[in-house]
Amino acid sequence: MTDPDLARRIADQFSGRGKRADIWRGFDAFLDTDAFLNLGYSPRYGSHLLGSPQDRLAKLVVAELNRHHRPSTAEDGFPARSAGKLLDVGCGRGGPTYRLGERTPFDVVGIDLVTENVVRAQDGAESSQRRGSDTGLPSFLVGDATRLPFTTGAFSAIVAVDSLVYVPAIGRALDEFSRVLADGGVGVVSDLVADRNAGVPDDDLERFGEAWDMPRPRPRERYLSTMAERGLRVRRVRDLTDNSVGRFRKWSQLYLAVADGPGGGVLERLLRREGLDPDAVTEQVRAAHRALPALRHVLVTFER
């Protein structure tokens, strides 16, 4: 993370401080944000509000990793644990990291910029140990994606679930991915990229990034070429948009119709009653609504 101000804002957003944290408290009502901070994935005809769409995305990442790694299978049906170490970059509160620990053959390490996230993830690991479940439990630490505190070639696999979108110096992060990933290692990244042909003005993408404390989403072509320049060979790109962010615009449209219409006062009072800043929440929803036609949610698999 090269921008100290942005790093501070991200930490505030995910630690319950500052106006950007309010929308996450709103998400608490219908998403499992105690464990998952990533976008979700839902089947074509499934509801994005039933089950845990964020957990479904984590399991999709697991399946993609296992598909390319081709692990052996243990008696319990899960992969045998014999494949080295896996790094989950931007692990958040640990939800996807636990799935990786349960369902892949790796010893898993999660790293996140935000201390509060790592504390929550560690609390989850300790709770699992108290329940007598310690198979595949990850370890967690605080760290920066652009300065990973690991030796060269330390990991057989690397994953980032919707976390690189917050990193302004994406090239430096991918340099680190290439450094810590062993030769022949595999990586899976889910992320938001921009479609240059969607007709969304650059200013709207810039405002979206500002409202959500992230850099402006990068064009898909440039994102993939940046990987290649770092020696990361892209093997597969899967577009998840229709099962993910492609569903969000009808919700943002409904919210803004209420906020900007006769019911706006009622909505404002409801948000304030829940301790949320209606101006901050509406700013973020409006910025997302304008940017959504250009946003693509992709799953990228690569090898070193």
Coordinates of C-alpha atoms in Angstrom, one line a residue:
M1 CA 0.0 0.0 0.0
T2 CA 1.8 3.1 -1.2
D3 CA -0.8 5.8 -0.1
P4 CA -0.7 6.3 3.7
D5 CA -3.9 8.3 3.6
L6 CA -5.7 5.6 1.7
A7 CA -4.4 2.9 4.0
R8 CA -5.7 4.8 7.0
R9 CA -9.1 5.2 5.4
I10 CA -9.3 1.5 4.6
A11 CA -8.4 0.7 8.2
D12 CA -11.1 3.0 9.4
Q13 CA -13.7 1.6 7.0
F14 CA -13.2 -2.0 8.3
S15 CA -12.6 -1.1 11.9
G16 CA -16.0 0.6 12.5
R17 CA -14.5 4.1 12.4
G18 CA -15.4 7.0 10.1
K19 CA -18.4 7.5 7.8
R20 CA -17.3 4.8 5.3
A21 CA -17.9 2.1 8.0
D22 CA -21.7 2.8 8.2
I23 CA -22.6 0.9 5.0
W24 CA -20.9 -2.2 6.3
R25 CA -23.0 -2.0 9.5
G26 CA -26.0 -1.9 7.2
F27 CA -24.7 -5.0 5.3
D28 CA -24.6 -6.8 8.7
A29 CA -28.4 -7.1 8.5
F30 CA -28.3 -9.6 5.7
L31 CA -24.7 -10.6 5.0
D32 CA -22.2 -12.5 7.2
T33 CA -19.7 -9.7 7.5
D34 CA -18.3 -11.1 10.7
A35 CA -16.4 -13.5 8.5
F36 CA -16.7 -12.3 4.9
L37 CA -16.0 -8.9 3.3
N38 CA -15.8 -10.1 -0.3
L39 CA -18.4 -9.8 -3.0
G40 CA -20.8 -12.7 -3.4
Y41 CA -21.7 -15.3 -6.1
S42 CA -25.1 -16.7 -6.7
P43 CA -26.5 -19.3 -9.2
R44 CA -28.2 -17.9 -12.2
Y45 CA -31.7 -18.3 -10.8
G46 CA -30.8 -18.1 -7.2
S47 CA -31.4 -15.2 -4.8
H48 CA -28.4 -13.2 -3.7
L49 CA -30.0 -12.8 -0.3
L50 CA -30.5 -16.5 0.5
G51 CA -27.7 -18.6 2.0
S52 CA -24.3 -16.9 2.0
P53 CA -23.3 -15.6 -1.4
Q54 CA -20.0 -14.5 0.0
D55 CA -19.2 -18.1 1.2
R56 CA -20.3 -19.3 -2.3
L57 CA -17.7 -17.2 -3.9
A58 CA -15.0 -18.5 -1.4
K59 CA -16.0 -22.0 -2.4
L60 CA -15.8 -21.1 -6.0
V61 CA -12.2 -19.9 -5.5
V62 CA -11.4 -23.2 -3.6
A63 CA -12.8 -25.2 -6.5
E64 CA -10.8 -23.3 -9.1
L65 CA -7.6 -23.7 -7.1
N66 CA -8.2 -27.4 -6.7
R67 CA -9.1 -27.7 -10.3
H68 CA -5.7 -26.4 -11.4
H69 CA -3.7 -28.0 -8.6
R70 CA -5.3 -31.4 -8.9
P71 CA -4.7 -32.6 -5.3
S72 CA -4.9 -36.1 -4.0
T73 CA -8.0 -36.9 -1.9
A74 CA -8.0 -38.1 1.7
E75 CA -10.5 -40.6 3.2
D76 CA -12.8 -37.8 4.4
G77 CA -13.3 -36.6 0.8
F78 CA -11.2 -33.4 1.2
P79 CA -7.8 -33.0 -0.3
A80 CA -4.9 -34.7 1.4
R81 CA -2.7 -32.2 3.2
S82 CA 0.7 -32.5 1.4
A83 CA 1.1 -29.5 -0.9
G84 CA 3.0 -26.9 1.0
K85 CA 1.8 -23.4 2.0
L86 CA -0.9 -21.2 0.6
L87 CA -1.1 -17.4 1.2
D88 CA -4.4 -15.6 1.3
V89 CA -3.6 -11.9 0.6
G90 CA -6.2 -9.4 2.0
C91 CA -7.8 -12.2 4.0
G92 CA -10.3 -9.9 5.7
R93 CA -12.0 -11.5 8.7
G94 CA -11.0 -15.0 7.7
G95 CA -14.1 -16.5 6.1
P96 CA -12.5 -17.4 2.7
T97 CA -9.3 -18.4 4.5
Y98 CA -11.1 -21.0 6.6
R99 CA -12.6 -22.5 3.4
L100 CA -9.1 -22.7 1.9
G101 CA -7.9 -24.4 5.1
E102 CA -10.7 -26.9 5.1
R103 CA -10.9 -27.8 1.4
T104 CA -7.4 -27.5 -0.1
P105 CA -4.2 -29.5 0.6
F106 CA -2.2 -26.5 1.8
D107 CA -1.2 -25.1 5.1
V108 CA -2.9 -21.7 4.9
V109 CA -1.6 -18.3 6.0
G110 CA -3.9 -15.2 5.9
I111 CA -2.5 -11.6 5.8
D112 CA -4.4 -8.4 5.9
L113 CA -3.6 -4.7 6.2
V114 CA -6.3 -4.0 8.8
T115 CA -5.5 -5.1 12.4
E116 CA -9.1 -5.3 13.4
N117 CA -9.8 -7.8 10.6
V118 CA -6.9 -10.0 11.7
V119 CA -8.0 -9.9 15.3
R120 CA -11.5 -11.1 14.2
A121 CA -10.0 -13.9 12.1
Q122 CA -7.7 -15.0 14.9
D123 CA -10.7 -15.1 17.3
G124 CA -12.5 -17.4 14.9
A125 CA -9.5 -19.7 14.8
E126 CA -9.3 -19.8 18.6
S127 CA -13.1 -20.5 18.8
S128 CA -12.6 -23.5 16.5
Q129 CA -9.7 -24.8 18.6
R130 CA -11.9 -24.6 21.7
R131 CA -14.5 -26.6 19.9
G132 CA -11.9 -29.2 19.2
S133 CA -11.7 -28.5 15.5
D134 CA -8.1 -27.7 14.5
T135 CA -7.7 -29.5 11.2
G136 CA -6.7 -27.1 8.5
L137 CA -6.9 -24.0 10.7
P138 CA -5.1 -21.1 9.1
S139 CA -2.7 -18.7 10.8
F140 CA -3.1 -14.9 10.5
L141 CA -0.9 -11.8 10.6
V142 CA -1.0 -8.1 9.8
G143 CA 0.9 -7.1 6.7
D144 CA 0.9 -5.1 3.4
A145 CA 0.3 -6.8 0.0
T146 CA 3.1 -4.6 -1.5
R147 CA 5.7 -5.7 1.1
L148 CA 4.9 -9.3 2.0
P149 CA 7.0 -10.4 5.0
F150 CA 7.9 -13.8 3.5
T151 CA 11.0 -15.3 1.8
T152 CA 11.2 -15.8 -1.9
G153 CA 9.4 -18.9 -3.1
A154 CA 7.8 -19.6 0.2
F155 CA 4.3 -20.5 -1.1
S156 CA 3.0 -23.1 -3.4
A157 CA -0.2 -21.2 -4.0
I158 CA -1.6 -17.7 -3.5
V159 CA -5.1 -16.4 -3.4
A160 CA -6.7 -12.9 -3.2
V161 CA -10.5 -12.8 -2.8
D162 CA -11.7 -9.3 -3.9
S163 CA -8.9 -7.6 -2.0
L164 CA -6.5 -6.2 -4.7
V165 CA -9.2 -3.7 -5.6
Y166 CA -8.1 -1.7 -2.6
V167 CA -4.4 -1.7 -3.5
P168 CA -3.4 1.4 -5.5
A169 CA 0.1 0.0 -6.4
I170 CA -1.2 -3.2 -8.1
G171 CA 2.1 -3.7 -9.9
R172 CA 4.0 -3.8 -6.7
A173 CA 1.6 -6.3 -5.2
L174 CA 1.9 -8.5 -8.2
D175 CA 5.7 -8.2 -8.0
E176 CA 5.4 -9.6 -4.5
F177 CA 3.0 -12.4 -5.7
S178 CA 5.6 -13.4 -8.2
R179 CA 8.4 -13.3 -5.6
V180 CA 6.8 -15.3 -2.9
L181 CA 5.2 -17.9 -5.2
A182 CA 7.4 -20.8 -6.0
D183 CA 8.2 -21.8 -9.6
G184 CA 5.2 -23.8 -10.9
G185 CA 3.0 -22.4 -8.2
V186 CA -0.7 -21.5 -8.9
G187 CA -2.7 -18.4 -8.0
V188 CA -6.4 -17.5 -8.0
V189 CA -7.6 -13.9 -7.8
S190 CA -11.1 -12.5 -7.8
D191 CA -11.4 -8.8 -8.4
L192 CA -13.3 -5.9 -9.9
V193 CA -12.1 -4.5 -13.2
A194 CA -13.5 -1.9 -15.6
D195 CA -15.0 -2.4 -19.1
R196 CA -13.7 0.5 -21.2
N197 CA -16.5 0.0 -23.7
A198 CA -19.4 0.3 -21.2
G199 CA -19.8 4.1 -21.8
V200 CA -19.3 5.1 -18.2
P201 CA -17.4 8.4 -17.8
D202 CA -14.0 8.2 -16.2
D203 CA -15.2 10.7 -13.6
D204 CA -17.9 8.3 -12.4
L205 CA -15.3 5.5 -12.0
E206 CA -13.1 8.0 -10.1
R207 CA -16.0 9.0 -7.8
F208 CA -16.8 5.3 -7.2
G209 CA -13.2 4.7 -6.1
E210 CA -13.2 7.7 -3.9
A211 CA -16.5 6.9 -2.2
W212 CA -15.4 3.3 -1.4
D213 CA -11.8 4.1 -0.4
M214 CA -10.2 2.4 -3.3
P215 CA -8.3 3.4 -6.5
R216 CA -10.3 3.7 -9.7
P217 CA -11.0 0.2 -11.1
R218 CA -8.4 -0.8 -13.6
P219 CA -9.3 -1.8 -17.2
R220 CA -9.4 -5.6 -17.6
E221 CA -6.8 -5.7 -20.4
R222 CA -4.3 -3.7 -18.4
Y223 CA -5.0 -5.8 -15.3
L224 CA -4.1 -9.0 -17.2
S225 CA -1.1 -7.5 -18.9
T226 CA 0.3 -6.3 -15.6
M227 CA 0.2 -9.9 -14.4
A228 CA 2.0 -11.1 -17.5
E229 CA 4.7 -8.5 -17.0
R230 CA 5.4 -9.9 -13.6
G231 CA 5.9 -13.4 -14.9
L232 CA 2.5 -14.6 -13.9
R233 CA 1.0 -16.7 -16.7
V234 CA -2.7 -16.3 -17.0
R235 CA -4.4 -19.7 -17.5
R236 CA -8.1 -18.8 -17.2
V237 CA -10.3 -15.8 -16.9
R238 CA -13.9 -16.3 -15.8
D239 CA -16.4 -13.5 -15.8
L240 CA -18.6 -13.7 -12.7
T241 CA -20.5 -10.5 -13.3
D242 CA -23.9 -11.9 -14.1
N243 CA -23.8 -13.9 -10.9
S244 CA -22.4 -11.1 -8.8
V245 CA -22.2 -7.3 -9.3
G246 CA -24.5 -7.5 -12.3
R247 CA -27.4 -8.0 -9.9
F248 CA -26.6 -5.0 -7.7
R249 CA -27.9 -2.2 -10.0
K250 CA -31.6 -3.0 -9.4
W251 CA -31.0 -2.7 -5.7
S252 CA -29.1 0.6 -5.9
Q253 CA -31.8 1.9 -8.3
L254 CA -34.5 1.0 -5.7
Y255 CA -32.6 2.6 -2.9
L256 CA -32.0 5.8 -4.8
A257 CA -35.6 6.0 -5.9
V258 CA -36.7 6.0 -2.3
A259 CA -33.8 8.3 -1.1
D260 CA -34.6 10.9 -3.8
G261 CA -38.4 10.6 -3.6
P262 CA -41.1 11.3 -1.2
G263 CA -40.0 8.5 1.1
G264 CA -36.5 10.0 1.5
G265 CA -37.3 11.5 4.9
V266 CA -38.5 8.1 6.2
L267 CA -35.4 6.4 4.9
E268 CA -33.2 9.0 6.5
R269 CA -34.9 8.5 9.9
L270 CA -34.6 4.7 9.6
L271 CA -30.9 4.9 8.9
R272 CA -30.3 7.4 11.7
R273 CA -32.3 5.1 14.1
E274 CA -29.8 2.4 13.3
G275 CA -26.9 4.7 14.0
L276 CA -26.0 5.1 10.3
D277 CA -25.1 8.3 8.5
P278 CA -27.7 8.6 5.6
D279 CA -25.6 11.1 3.7
A280 CA -22.5 8.8 3.7
V281 CA -24.5 5.7 2.8
T282 CA -26.4 7.4 0.0
E283 CA -23.2 8.9 -1.4
Q284 CA -21.7 5.4 -1.7
V285 CA -24.8 3.8 -3.2
R286 CA -25.1 6.6 -5.7
A287 CA -21.4 6.3 -6.7
A288 CA -21.7 2.6 -7.1
H289 CA -24.9 2.9 -9.2
R290 CA -23.2 5.1 -11.7
A291 CA -20.2 2.9 -12.0
L292 CA -21.9 -0.5 -12.0
P293 CA -22.5 -0.7 -15.8
A294 CA -18.7 -0.7 -16.3
L295 CA -17.7 -3.0 -13.4
R296 CA -16.8 -6.6 -14.2
H297 CA -16.2 -9.2 -11.5
V298 CA -13.6 -11.7 -12.8
L299 CA -11.9 -14.8 -11.5
V300 CA -8.3 -15.1 -12.8
T301 CA -6.2 -18.2 -12.5
F302 CA -2.4 -18.0 -13.1
E303 CA 0.8 -19.9 -12.7
R304 CA 4.3 -18.8 -12.1

